[in-house]
Amino acid sequence: RRESLLGLCLLGTFVCSATAFTTPGACVGTPWSSKLAVCPTWSRAVTLPPRKFSGLQMTASADENTARNIAKKALIESCDEFRAAQLKLWAAEADAEAALKAAGKQTAEKDRLGGLFGAESLGTVRMEIGEIGNKTLALAEKLSTFNPTSEPVNGWMGYGDVNASECMLNGKWKKLFTTAADATFKPSERRGNAIVEQEVDVKGGVFTNIIRFDGTKNKVKEFHVKIRGIPDSKDTITLDFRRITLFRRSKVPFLFGKVVFYLPPRFIINAIAKWGSRGKAESAPRAQLQLLYLDHDLWVHKTGEGNVFVQKRMS
């Protein structure tokens, strides 16, 4: 009997040990006193610690990706809707202007001149964007809460000790939406439609705004604006506008086909303004962009003037 009892005790000890090492999560990371309290074979009430499945984290991540994709799709659709409404409004304005001209009346001076090369407004920082535009802004703000890139400036000219190849800003982008008047161009009979793009050189730290006109009667075919970008923080880049290059239709293209205007640094502009106003002029606001959202094919940012841009990567 003693031998039988001893054999049963040894068997129980072996089963307990096997249970401890083969049951996932059982008795792991707990003191031996706790293991003894949980694992003995004579105890019927065994409570195992909750298991942690990586699949639960994947499900949460999948849910977040789904919400991001829904918000992203809604924003792009709203940008397209805003653009369609904008073109419709401009067409109605063009018809009204044509009717006034047919009746022998002149349009208002500001409507005829417009801004730089037909920009929406001269001297106006922000456009009136209406209900659809406000909805687009709200969707852009919502998408920014799902921003998958917490430090989007890392890699810009090696910022953050990160290689430039790691920064997703690099490449060619097309404007989908903006509230900035000076980046919005009305179609016209002479200029045609404007195509607004941006080339980004992360390694060199340069933005190049490219505005092309598909009309054939305008002297200016396209113009480029070179902007130097200086990393300011993990999500903000300070901008320094350097030069404007015009590409013209000219009978003497090797002389007048390309015209370059170099822009003075901001501190010189501020100094001239203060001198001209006898110290009364305020310094121009610092030009900068703050990245609100960035992934491989969509980019949302806000400027120092509070304007919002939505851009899509070009294939």
mmCIF file with all atom_site columns, N, CA and C in Angstrom, residues 237-274:
data_model
loop_
_atom_site.group_PDB
_atom_site.id
_atom_site.type_symbol
_atom_site.label_atom_id
_atom_site.label_alt_id
_atom_site.label_comp_id
_atom_site.label_asym_id
_atom_site.label_entity_id
_atom_site.label_seq_id
_atom_site.pdbx_PDB_ins_code
_atom_site.Cartn_x
_atom_site.Cartn_y
_atom_site.Cartn_z
_atom_site.occupancy
_atom_site.B_iso_or_equiv
_atom_site.pdbx_formal_charge
_atom_site.auth_seq_id
_atom_site.auth_comp_id
_atom_site.auth_asym_id
_atom_site.auth_atom_id
_atom_site.pdbx_PDB_model_num
ATOM 1   N N  . ILE A 1 237 ? 7.102  72.507  -41.509 1.00 0.00 ? 237 ILE A N  1
ATOM 2   C CA . ILE A 1 237 ? 8.203  72.944  -42.361 1.00 0.00 ? 237 ILE A CA 1
ATOM 3   C C  . ILE A 1 237 ? 8.039  74.437  -42.636 1.00 0.00 ? 237 ILE A C  1
ATOM 4   N N  . THR A 1 238 ? 9.093  75.209  -42.404 1.00 0.00 ? 238 THR A N  1
ATOM 5   C CA . THR A 1 238 ? 9.097  76.632  -42.720 1.00 0.00 ? 238 THR A CA 1
ATOM 6   C C  . THR A 1 238 ? 9.456  76.815  -44.186 1.00 0.00 ? 238 THR A C  1
ATOM 7   N N  . LEU A 1 239 ? 8.760  77.741  -44.862 1.00 0.00 ? 239 LEU A N  1
ATOM 8   C CA . LEU A 1 239 ? 8.906  77.923  -46.306 1.00 0.00 ? 239 LEU A CA 1
ATOM 9   C C  . LEU A 1 239 ? 9.589  79.242  -46.637 1.00 0.00 ? 239 LEU A C  1
ATOM 10  N N  . ASP A 1 240 ? 10.469 79.188  -47.616 1.00 0.00 ? 240 ASP A N  1
ATOM 11  C CA . ASP A 1 240 ? 11.160 80.378  -48.100 1.00 0.00 ? 240 ASP A CA 1
ATOM 12  C C  . ASP A 1 240 ? 11.022 80.402  -49.628 1.00 0.00 ? 240 ASP A C  1
ATOM 13  N N  . PHE A 1 241 ? 10.179 81.301  -50.149 1.00 0.00 ? 241 PHE A N  1
ATOM 14  C CA . PHE A 1 241 ? 9.928  81.393  -51.588 1.00 0.00 ? 241 PHE A CA 1
ATOM 15  C C  . PHE A 1 241 ? 11.163 82.000  -52.265 1.00 0.00 ? 241 PHE A C  1
ATOM 16  N N  . ARG A 1 242 ? 11.743 81.280  -53.234 1.00 0.00 ? 242 ARG A N  1
ATOM 17  C CA . ARG A 1 242 ? 13.018 81.688  -53.810 1.00 0.00 ? 242 ARG A CA 1
ATOM 18  C C  . ARG A 1 242 ? 12.904 82.305  -55.207 1.00 0.00 ? 242 ARG A C  1
ATOM 19  N N  . ARG A 1 243 ? 12.133 81.688  -56.094 1.00 0.00 ? 243 ARG A N  1
ATOM 20  C CA . ARG A 1 243 ? 12.061 82.259  -57.448 1.00 0.00 ? 243 ARG A CA 1
ATOM 21  C C  . ARG A 1 243 ? 10.812 81.773  -58.189 1.00 0.00 ? 243 ARG A C  1
ATOM 22  N N  . ILE A 1 244 ? 10.429 82.564  -59.210 1.00 0.00 ? 244 ILE A N  1
ATOM 23  C CA . ILE A 1 244 ? 9.327  82.225  -60.112 1.00 0.00 ? 244 ILE A CA 1
ATOM 24  C C  . ILE A 1 244 ? 9.895  82.157  -61.526 1.00 0.00 ? 244 ILE A C  1
ATOM 25  N N  . THR A 1 245 ? 9.621  81.069  -62.207 1.00 0.00 ? 245 THR A N  1
ATOM 26  C CA . THR A 1 245 ? 10.082 80.891  -63.580 1.00 0.00 ? 245 THR A CA 1
ATOM 27  C C  . THR A 1 245 ? 8.885  80.834  -64.519 1.00 0.00 ? 245 THR A C  1
ATOM 28  N N  . LEU A 1 246 ? 8.855  81.729  -65.506 1.00 0.00 ? 246 LEU A N  1
ATOM 29  C CA . LEU A 1 246 ? 7.779  81.756  -66.498 1.00 0.00 ? 246 LEU A CA 1
ATOM 30  C C  . LEU A 1 246 ? 8.245  81.066  -67.771 1.00 0.00 ? 246 LEU A C  1
ATOM 31  N N  . PHE A 1 247 ? 7.364  80.243  -68.336 1.00 0.00 ? 247 PHE A N  1
ATOM 32  C CA . PHE A 1 247 ? 7.605  79.624  -69.632 1.00 0.00 ? 247 PHE A CA 1
ATOM 33  C C  . PHE A 1 247 ? 6.591  80.219  -70.599 1.00 0.00 ? 247 PHE A C  1
ATOM 34  N N  . ARG A 1 248 ? 7.092  80.966  -71.595 1.00 0.00 ? 248 ARG A N  1
ATOM 35  C CA . ARG A 1 248 ? 6.237  81.795  -72.448 1.00 0.00 ? 248 ARG A CA 1
ATOM 36  C C  . ARG A 1 248 ? 6.239  81.302  -73.887 1.00 0.00 ? 248 ARG A C  1
ATOM 37  N N  . ARG A 1 249 ? 5.163  81.655  -74.580 1.00 0.00 ? 249 ARG A N  1
ATOM 38  C CA . ARG A 1 249 ? 5.132  81.526  -76.027 1.00 0.00 ? 249 ARG A CA 1
ATOM 39  C C  . ARG A 1 249 ? 5.757  82.793  -76.605 1.00 0.00 ? 249 ARG A C  1
ATOM 40  N N  . SER A 1 250 ? 6.817  82.631  -77.325 1.00 0.00 ? 250 SER A N  1
ATOM 41  C CA . SER A 1 250 ? 7.537  83.791  -77.822 1.00 0.00 ? 250 SER A CA 1
ATOM 42  C C  . SER A 1 250 ? 8.064  83.530  -79.228 1.00 0.00 ? 250 SER A C  1
ATOM 43  N N  . LYS A 1 251 ? 8.129  84.584  -80.023 1.00 0.00 ? 251 LYS A N  1
ATOM 44  C CA . LYS A 1 251 ? 8.701  84.478  -81.354 1.00 0.00 ? 251 LYS A CA 1
ATOM 45  C C  . LYS A 1 251 ? 10.225 84.344  -81.279 1.00 0.00 ? 251 LYS A C  1
ATOM 46  N N  . VAL A 1 252 ? 10.765 84.736  -80.125 1.00 0.00 ? 252 VAL A N  1
ATOM 47  C CA . VAL A 1 252 ? 12.213 84.588  -79.907 1.00 0.00 ? 252 VAL A CA 1
ATOM 48  C C  . VAL A 1 252 ? 12.401 83.771  -78.620 1.00 0.00 ? 252 VAL A C  1
ATOM 49  N N  . PRO A 1 253 ? 12.133 82.466  -78.688 1.00 0.00 ? 253 PRO A N  1
ATOM 50  C CA . PRO A 1 253 ? 12.105 81.652  -77.466 1.00 0.00 ? 253 PRO A CA 1
ATOM 51  C C  . PRO A 1 253 ? 13.434 81.598  -76.725 1.00 0.00 ? 253 PRO A C  1
ATOM 52  N N  . PHE A 1 254 ? 14.559 81.654  -77.442 1.00 0.00 ? 254 PHE A N  1
ATOM 53  C CA . PHE A 1 254 ? 15.844 81.559  -76.745 1.00 0.00 ? 254 PHE A CA 1
ATOM 54  C C  . PHE A 1 254 ? 16.143 82.822  -75.944 1.00 0.00 ? 254 PHE A C  1
ATOM 55  N N  . LEU A 1 255 ? 15.389 83.920  -76.201 1.00 0.00 ? 255 LEU A N  1
ATOM 56  C CA . LEU A 1 255 ? 15.555 85.143  -75.427 1.00 0.00 ? 255 LEU A CA 1
ATOM 57  C C  . LEU A 1 255 ? 14.445 85.343  -74.400 1.00 0.00 ? 255 LEU A C  1
ATOM 58  N N  . PHE A 1 256 ? 13.205 85.115  -74.847 1.00 0.00 ? 256 PHE A N  1
ATOM 59  C CA . PHE A 1 256 ? 12.060 85.441  -73.996 1.00 0.00 ? 256 PHE A CA 1
ATOM 60  C C  . PHE A 1 256 ? 11.164 84.239  -73.685 1.00 0.00 ? 256 PHE A C  1
ATOM 61  N N  . GLY A 1 257 ? 11.613 83.049  -74.082 1.00 0.00 ? 257 GLY A N  1
ATOM 62  C CA . GLY A 1 257 ? 10.789 81.868  -73.809 1.00 0.00 ? 257 GLY A CA 1
ATOM 63  C C  . GLY A 1 257 ? 10.795 81.475  -72.338 1.00 0.00 ? 257 GLY A C  1
ATOM 64  N N  . LYS A 1 258 ? 11.847 81.859  -71.629 1.00 0.00 ? 258 LYS A N  1
ATOM 65  C CA . LYS A 1 258 ? 11.959 81.534  -70.202 1.00 0.00 ? 258 LYS A CA 1
ATOM 66  C C  . LYS A 1 258 ? 12.425 82.777  -69.450 1.00 0.00 ? 258 LYS A C  1
ATOM 67  N N  . VAL A 1 259 ? 11.644 83.199  -68.473 1.00 0.00 ? 259 VAL A N  1
ATOM 68  C CA . VAL A 1 259 ? 11.957 84.387  -67.689 1.00 0.00 ? 259 VAL A CA 1
ATOM 69  C C  . VAL A 1 259 ? 11.958 84.003  -66.210 1.00 0.00 ? 259 VAL A C  1
ATOM 70  N N  . VAL A 1 260 ? 13.016 84.393  -65.496 1.00 0.00 ? 260 VAL A N  1
ATOM 71  C CA . VAL A 1 260 ? 13.161 84.025  -64.081 1.00 0.00 ? 260 VAL A CA 1
ATOM 72  C C  . VAL A 1 260 ? 13.144 85.281  -63.223 1.00 0.00 ? 260 VAL A C  1
ATOM 73  N N  . PHE A 1 261 ? 12.310 85.247  -62.173 1.00 0.00 ? 261 PHE A N  1
ATOM 74  C CA . PHE A 1 261 ? 12.267 86.316  -61.181 1.00 0.00 ? 261 PHE A CA 1
ATOM 75  C C  . PHE A 1 261 ? 12.748 85.747  -59.844 1.00 0.00 ? 261 PHE A C  1
ATOM 76  N N  . TYR A 1 262 ? 13.802 86.329  -59.311 1.00 0.00 ? 262 TYR A N  1
ATOM 77  C CA . TYR A 1 262 ? 14.308 85.890  -58.014 1.00 0.00 ? 262 TYR A CA 1
ATOM 78  C C  . TYR A 1 262 ? 13.630 86.693  -56.906 1.00 0.00 ? 262 TYR A C  1
ATOM 79  N N  . LEU A 1 263 ? 13.217 85.988  -55.881 1.00 0.00 ? 263 LEU A N  1
ATOM 80  C CA . LEU A 1 263 ? 12.480 86.622  -54.782 1.00 0.00 ? 263 LEU A CA 1
ATOM 81  C C  . LEU A 1 263 ? 13.410 86.856  -53.603 1.00 0.00 ? 263 LEU A C  1
ATOM 82  N N  . PRO A 1 264 ? 13.336 88.028  -52.995 1.00 0.00 ? 264 PRO A N  1
ATOM 83  C CA . PRO A 1 264 ? 14.197 88.309  -51.842 1.00 0.00 ? 264 PRO A CA 1
ATOM 84  C C  . PRO A 1 264 ? 13.749 87.514  -50.622 1.00 0.00 ? 264 PRO A C  1
ATOM 85  N N  . PRO A 1 265 ? 14.664 87.255  -49.701 1.00 0.00 ? 265 PRO A N  1
ATOM 86  C CA . PRO A 1 265 ? 14.277 86.564  -48.460 1.00 0.00 ? 265 PRO A CA 1
ATOM 87  C C  . PRO A 1 265 ? 13.252 87.375  -47.681 1.00 0.00 ? 265 PRO A C  1
ATOM 88  N N  . ARG A 1 266 ? 12.539 86.694  -46.825 1.00 0.00 ? 266 ARG A N  1
ATOM 89  C CA . ARG A 1 266 ? 11.454 87.333  -46.077 1.00 0.00 ? 266 ARG A CA 1
ATOM 90  C C  . ARG A 1 266 ? 11.956 88.479  -45.205 1.00 0.00 ? 266 ARG A C  1
ATOM 91  N N  . PHE A 1 267 ? 13.151 88.332  -44.631 1.00 0.00 ? 267 PHE A N  1
ATOM 92  C CA . PHE A 1 267 ? 13.627 89.386  -43.732 1.00 0.00 ? 267 PHE A CA 1
ATOM 93  C C  . PHE A 1 267 ? 13.904 90.679  -44.505 1.00 0.00 ? 267 PHE A C  1
ATOM 94  N N  . ILE A 1 268 ? 14.273 90.557  -45.780 1.00 0.00 ? 268 ILE A N  1
ATOM 95  C CA . ILE A 1 268 ? 14.481 91.764  -46.589 1.00 0.00 ? 268 ILE A CA 1
ATOM 96  C C  . ILE A 1 268 ? 13.147 92.437  -46.898 1.00 0.00 ? 268 ILE A C  1
ATOM 97  N N  . ILE A 1 269 ? 12.133 91.628  -47.211 1.00 0.00 ? 269 ILE A N  1
ATOM 98  C CA . ILE A 1 269 ? 10.795 92.184  -47.473 1.00 0.00 ? 269 ILE A CA 1
ATOM 99  C C  . ILE A 1 269 ? 10.286 92.913  -46.235 1.00 0.00 ? 269 ILE A C  1
ATOM 100 N N  . ASN A 1 270 ? 10.470 92.297  -45.063 1.00 0.00 ? 270 ASN A N  1
ATOM 101 C CA . ASN A 1 270 ? 10.033 92.937  -43.819 1.00 0.00 ? 270 ASN A CA 1
ATOM 102 C C  . ASN A 1 270 ? 10.790 94.245  -43.576 1.00 0.00 ? 270 ASN A C  1
ATOM 103 N N  . ALA A 1 271 ? 12.097 94.241  -43.871 1.00 0.00 ? 271 ALA A N  1
ATOM 104 C CA . ALA A 1 271 ? 12.903 95.448  -43.661 1.00 0.00 ? 271 ALA A CA 1
ATOM 105 C C  . ALA A 1 271 ? 12.447 96.578  -44.582 1.00 0.00 ? 271 ALA A C  1
ATOM 106 N N  . ILE A 1 272 ? 12.169 96.239  -45.840 1.00 0.00 ? 272 ILE A N  1
ATOM 107 C CA . ILE A 1 272 ? 11.695 97.257  -46.788 1.00 0.00 ? 272 ILE A CA 1
ATOM 108 C C  . ILE A 1 272 ? 10.342 97.804  -46.363 1.00 0.00 ? 272 ILE A C  1
ATOM 109 N N  . ALA A 1 273 ? 9.454  96.903  -45.923 1.00 0.00 ? 273 ALA A N  1
ATOM 110 C CA . ALA A 1 273 ? 8.122  97.332  -45.486 1.00 0.00 ? 273 ALA A CA 1
ATOM 111 C C  . ALA A 1 273 ? 8.212  98.263  -44.279 1.00 0.00 ? 273 ALA A C  1
ATOM 112 N N  . LYS A 1 274 ? 9.078  97.917  -43.333 1.00 0.00 ? 274 LYS A N  1
ATOM 113 C CA . LYS A 1 274 ? 9.235  98.770  -42.144 1.00 0.00 ? 274 LYS A CA 1
ATOM 114 C C  . LYS A 1 274 ? 9.848  100.122 -42.505 1.00 0.00 ? 274 LYS A C  1
#
